[in-house]
Amino acid sequence: MTAPEIPRLVPGSELTNYPPPEMWDDWVEWDAKAWPEKKENRFRLVPTTCFNCESACGLLAYVDKDTGEIRRFEGNPEHPGSRGRNCAKGPATINQVYDPERILYPLRRVGTRGSGEWERVSWEEALADIGGRMGKAIREGRQDEIMYHVGRPGEDGFMDRTLKAWGVDGHNSHTNICSSSARVGYAMWSGYDRPSSDFANAKFILLLSAHLETGHYFNPHAQRIMEAKEAGAKMAVIDPRLSNTASMSDYWLSTWPGTEAALFLAIARLLLEWDAIDRGFIRRWVNWETSLEKRFPDREPTFEAFFEALKETYATYTPEWAAEECGVEASQIVDVARGIADAGHRFSSHTWRATGSGNLGGWQAARTMQFLHVLTGSVGTKGGLSPSAWGKFKPTHWNMPPPHSRWNELLWPIEYPLAHHEMSILLPHLLKQGRGKLDVYFTRVYNPIWTNPDGFSWLEVLTDESKVGMHVALTPTWNETAWYADYVLPMGVAAERHDTHSYETHAAQWLGFRQPVFRVAGERDGKTYNRTYEANPGEVWEETEFWIDLSWHIDPDGELGIRKWFESPNDPSRPVSVDEYYGWMFENSVPGLPEAAAAQGLDPLAYMRKYGAFEVAKDIYEVHERDTSPEAGIEVDREIKTGFRTPSKKLEWYSETLEGWGWGDESIPTYLKSHVYWRDMDMGGNERILLPIFRLPTLIHTRSGNAKYLYEISHGHPLWMNPIDADALGFETGDAVKITTDIGWYVMRAWRTEGIRPGVVAASHHMGRWRQKEDAGNERWSSALVDVEKLGEGRWRLRQLKGIEPFESDDPDSSRIWWRDPGVNQNLAFPVHPDPVSGMHAWHQRVTLSAAGPEDQYGDVVVDTNKSTQVFEQWLEMAKPGPGPDGTRRPLWLDRPVKPTLDAYRF
Ligand code: SF4
């Protein structure tokens, strides 16, 4: 037999490194292990989407045509965001699929909650029990006792639709331990809560994060930043830590944590002084008239007067002052300002997590950073920065229910009216205060005991059935929180589920389609499936079908008006199928897709199943300048333009919203002192600033423990400490350090490194996974066996009994594990720090460092939750509760997930 020709790589030509789509159904490779024999391996290549971070890069699953197994994952060259490239976490999806420790069947608690006794149940039993309980709660008017708490969403719009169909204000997210802060900073300028950076066309790039390795939309952004650098762009990175990103930069500014807004305002001052600003843009698009009227009422209402007012406002922010305040060289500030000025409209930037997520008032870092774009007019320009929504495509979902009219005080307490997302970090405290209770609580790809601050307070409420009646953990892996569930329901990883998503990776819009690889490959082989779990490993389900079927169990006869939203359009006596659901979406709400599909003789669903993604539009710039109707737009120089999403439809230097809701001093871009302000610390003694939130590029928050490829690369997280501090405090690399916070302490190992500024210590946040039984509660690739002991009322200790060891399983690699250190969970020892404006948890900690004593063990975490309550109450006092000037709970124009009707906003 003649072997089929294998395509050759063509140097200098793009995409030839990838199998062409016309060959995806029968791709042939020589078996490397069989060499010198020429043995063919035949594959069916099925596109799907990575689920291991928020970037949603395309993947191609290589399905062995002989065995039906997935042999590996590579990049999908047809995906417009990732363009065939992935980080290490994408291909590691294979480990998650074939992890011998994964949960394959639904489990129900047998003993007391947290005792770790489980029995296997059928999906039907689980659905009937959970759905029946939810139906009862809804019938009895207890909708607020149902809560869906999501970690990594990985989908756009399906749960919004589901919660609306249930009539429940129960959406809870992880956002206020992640990004609420920066979102508020951006939203107060433009009404859009995230930036969309056109990195590939930029001349100067300013990053307030470790963006090249771990930032938001990390791989899609990193590849475009590198393109810009290859074309000559300069890059500045602000980070107290010498991240991999900082090491690739032209300017590394190692600032004191929380002082970054001062640095940006010093740059703003220089731009104003040099007149390196786009006056035309500012005159057209900044609310300068209102700003003058409210902030400088005695000035002439002229643009020049505004310009002078800006200069006066920021006059004290000299480079020399900012250098002193931030701990950098004044010449660095001038150099970066010059780079921004020279780039003009081709100045791009990004911030995510980093200072915004670390500091009290961190939202002003994003607000002052965006100020630099407003001044230079690099808003919506080629090579500049656009609002997120311009680069994100949101399809309409099928048969969309109307908004509900409820307001859940457990999620949106009146003390935090401007919080960008739900006050999820406060849930244990609000439950303890008796502000409500939960009858059915879903954690969905979320692990708050481990991931959130103050995990022992979570443990206390999750083990109290008067506060949490039923806890259902929907998760692809074991996790520390699932241990305290009543049901542990295994959900699919990237190759086992349907989802759609779109993110602002560049100046374009695209839609990605995640799909269950085994099911799609089986269907191409002529098999039929009723539900995805019939094709997946074990009985691993996908959530789309789970929520549809659960909704039927909540309302089996349609009496509650819920079932109708989940009935098949072709046969209402059965649930809608995923083909019907996504088929409608692709047919009816994705511009250009039906035509592109028809050109290939496909229907839109078949097109998306074939390619896994579709580019809806590209080269999207200056949307604010588009013409629109008088009802929708704003008049600018006698033309009706689209503008922005703020109340004024302009970019708001002065925010009437902030002023009206009690934050007058903060209503303009300004600098706020952090709770870890360096001048307030006893640096001469043993106090230091702890940065506990940087990511490693090769680990996922809590879902990479079973990814052996990743853990073999990254399996340590020591405490970074500058030799100046290490010498002053007497630490050598490897010494056990006792780190004391406001509520407890923990023990880590020191690592002396010049890669962090003196006065600041840091440890990445991935590690410290644990299990409470030898062979249950977590996978053994990454977790320590621990003892969780209650030392007294509110006093807890987690102690490691043993670290990581090889173990026997179906995967021979598990007996070859050579890494030993499980790391330490720091988050347990952090109290909640809710920023009074953004609601964001301010992660950074003021800590004292001392040598661990003879009674202390590596990995010990000791916490007093009575102190947690005290710190919560202290921070609560900083809040300025609503209602606002119009009697509402929250400004109507600010976005919020699963937005209710306007009635619900009235207090
Ligand atoms: S950046 Fe990496 S982890 Fe994130 S979606 Fe892309 S491949 Fe997956």
PDB file of N, CA and C and ligand atoms in Angstrom, residues 50-59 82 85-91 217-220 700, ligand 1:
ATOM      1  N   CYS A  50      -9.792  25.633  24.786  1.00  0.00           N
ATOM      2  CA  CYS A  50      -9.147  25.424  26.076  1.00  0.00           C
ATOM      3  C   CYS A  50     -10.006  26.009  27.199  1.00  0.00           C
ATOM      4  N   PHE A  51      -9.999  25.325  28.326  1.00  0.00           N
ATOM      5  CA  PHE A  51     -10.796  25.757  29.492  1.00  0.00           C
ATOM      6  C   PHE A  51      -9.883  26.091  30.665  1.00  0.00           C
ATOM      7  N   ASN A  52      -8.573  26.215  30.391  1.00  0.00           N
ATOM      8  CA  ASN A  52      -7.652  26.314  31.511  1.00  0.00           C
ATOM      9  C   ASN A  52      -7.287  27.733  31.908  1.00  0.00           C
ATOM     10  N   CYS A  53      -7.795  28.716  31.192  1.00  0.00           N
ATOM     11  CA  CYS A  53      -7.797  30.088  31.703  1.00  0.00           C
ATOM     12  C   CYS A  53      -8.855  30.837  30.917  1.00  0.00           C
ATOM     13  N   GLU A  54      -8.935  32.144  31.101  1.00  0.00           N
ATOM     14  CA  GLU A  54     -10.013  32.919  30.512  1.00  0.00           C
ATOM     15  C   GLU A  54      -9.768  33.269  29.051  1.00  0.00           C
ATOM     16  N   SER A  55      -8.620  32.870  28.487  1.00  0.00           N
ATOM     17  CA  SER A  55      -8.316  33.289  27.118  1.00  0.00           C
ATOM     18  C   SER A  55      -9.110  32.538  26.067  1.00  0.00           C
ATOM     19  N   ALA A  56      -9.532  31.318  26.388  1.00  0.00           N
ATOM     20  CA  ALA A  56     -10.331  30.512  25.459  1.00  0.00           C
ATOM     21  C   ALA A  56      -9.630  30.316  24.114  1.00  0.00           C
ATOM     22  N   CYS A  57      -8.378  29.884  24.161  1.00  0.00           N
ATOM     23  CA  CYS A  57      -7.634  29.600  22.926  1.00  0.00           C
ATOM     24  C   CYS A  57      -8.197  28.340  22.261  1.00  0.00           C
ATOM     25  N   GLY A  58      -7.984  28.269  20.967  1.00  0.00           N
ATOM     26  CA  GLY A  58      -8.437  27.094  20.228  1.00  0.00           C
ATOM     27  C   GLY A  58      -7.513  25.911  20.444  1.00  0.00           C
ATOM     28  N   LEU A  59      -8.094  24.730  20.513  1.00  0.00           N
ATOM     29  CA  LEU A  59      -7.338  23.482  20.606  1.00  0.00           C
ATOM     30  C   LEU A  59      -7.786  22.556  19.486  1.00  0.00           C
ATOM     31  N   SER A  82      -6.184  32.886  19.142  1.00  0.00           N
ATOM     32  CA  SER A  82      -4.923  32.227  19.483  1.00  0.00           C
ATOM     33  C   SER A  82      -4.109  31.818  18.269  1.00  0.00           C
ATOM     34  N   ARG A  85      -1.745  28.838  18.459  1.00  0.00           N
ATOM     35  CA  ARG A  85      -0.726  28.787  19.515  1.00  0.00           C
ATOM     36  C   ARG A  85      -1.384  28.590  20.879  1.00  0.00           C
ATOM     37  N   ASN A  86      -0.667  27.965  21.762  1.00  0.00           N
ATOM     38  CA  ASN A  86      -1.151  27.752  23.126  1.00  0.00           C
ATOM     39  C   ASN A  86      -0.008  27.944  24.100  1.00  0.00           C
ATOM     40  N   CYS A  87      -0.364  28.133  25.350  1.00  0.00           N
ATOM     41  CA  CYS A  87       0.651  28.035  26.391  1.00  0.00           C
ATOM     42  C   CYS A  87       0.689  26.582  26.854  1.00  0.00           C
ATOM     43  N   ALA A  88       1.528  26.299  27.830  1.00  0.00           N
ATOM     44  CA  ALA A  88       1.698  24.906  28.278  1.00  0.00           C
ATOM     45  C   ALA A  88       0.402  24.310  28.798  1.00  0.00           C
ATOM     46  N   LYS A  89      -0.495  25.155  29.281  1.00  0.00           N
ATOM     47  CA  LYS A  89      -1.708  24.647  29.921  1.00  0.00           C
ATOM     48  C   LYS A  89      -2.710  24.089  28.921  1.00  0.00           C
ATOM     49  N   GLY A  90      -2.613  24.536  27.657  1.00  0.00           N
ATOM     50  CA  GLY A  90      -3.543  24.015  26.650  1.00  0.00           C
ATOM     51  C   GLY A  90      -3.322  22.535  26.368  1.00  0.00           C
ATOM     52  N   PRO A  91      -2.114  22.160  25.908  1.00  0.00           N
ATOM     53  CA  PRO A  91      -1.867  20.733  25.651  1.00  0.00           C
ATOM     54  C   PRO A  91      -2.017  19.863  26.890  1.00  0.00           C
ATOM     55  N   TYR A 217      -6.054  37.127  28.962  1.00  0.00           N
ATOM     56  CA  TYR A 217      -5.903  36.780  27.544  1.00  0.00           C
ATOM     57  C   TYR A 217      -4.424  36.645  27.194  1.00  0.00           C
ATOM     58  N   PHE A 218      -3.801  35.885  28.035  1.00  0.00           N
ATOM     59  CA  PHE A 218      -2.353  35.861  28.114  1.00  0.00           C
ATOM     60  C   PHE A 218      -1.695  35.385  26.808  1.00  0.00           C
ATOM     61  N   ASN A 219      -1.999  34.198  26.326  1.00  0.00           N
ATOM     62  CA  ASN A 219      -1.332  33.749  25.097  1.00  0.00           C
ATOM     63  C   ASN A 219      -1.716  34.609  23.884  1.00  0.00           C
ATOM     64  N   PRO A 220      -3.002  34.902  23.680  1.00  0.00           N
ATOM     65  CA  PRO A 220      -3.331  35.773  22.534  1.00  0.00           C
ATOM     66  C   PRO A 220      -2.657  37.140  22.629  1.00  0.00           C
ATOM     67  N   ILE A 700      -2.710  26.467  36.785  1.00  0.00           N
ATOM     68  CA  ILE A 700      -4.066  27.023  36.814  1.00  0.00           C
ATOM     69  C   ILE A 700      -4.411  27.192  38.292  1.00  0.00           C
TER      70      ILE A 700
HETATM   71  S1  SF4 B   1      -3.531  30.982  27.397  1.00  0.00           S
HETATM   72 FE1  SF4 B   1      -3.035  28.809  27.783  1.00  0.00          FE
HETATM   73  S2  SF4 B   1      -4.449  28.169  29.410  1.00  0.00           S
HETATM   74 FE2  SF4 B   1      -5.227  30.063  28.567  1.00  0.00          FE
HETATM   75  S3  SF4 B   1      -6.742  29.396  27.054  1.00  0.00           S
HETATM   76 FE3  SF4 B   1      -4.768  29.743  25.986  1.00  0.00          FE
HETATM   77  S4  SF4 B   1      -3.778  27.747  25.959  1.00  0.00           S
HETATM   78 FE4  SF4 B   1      -5.414  27.638  27.488  1.00  0.00          FE
END
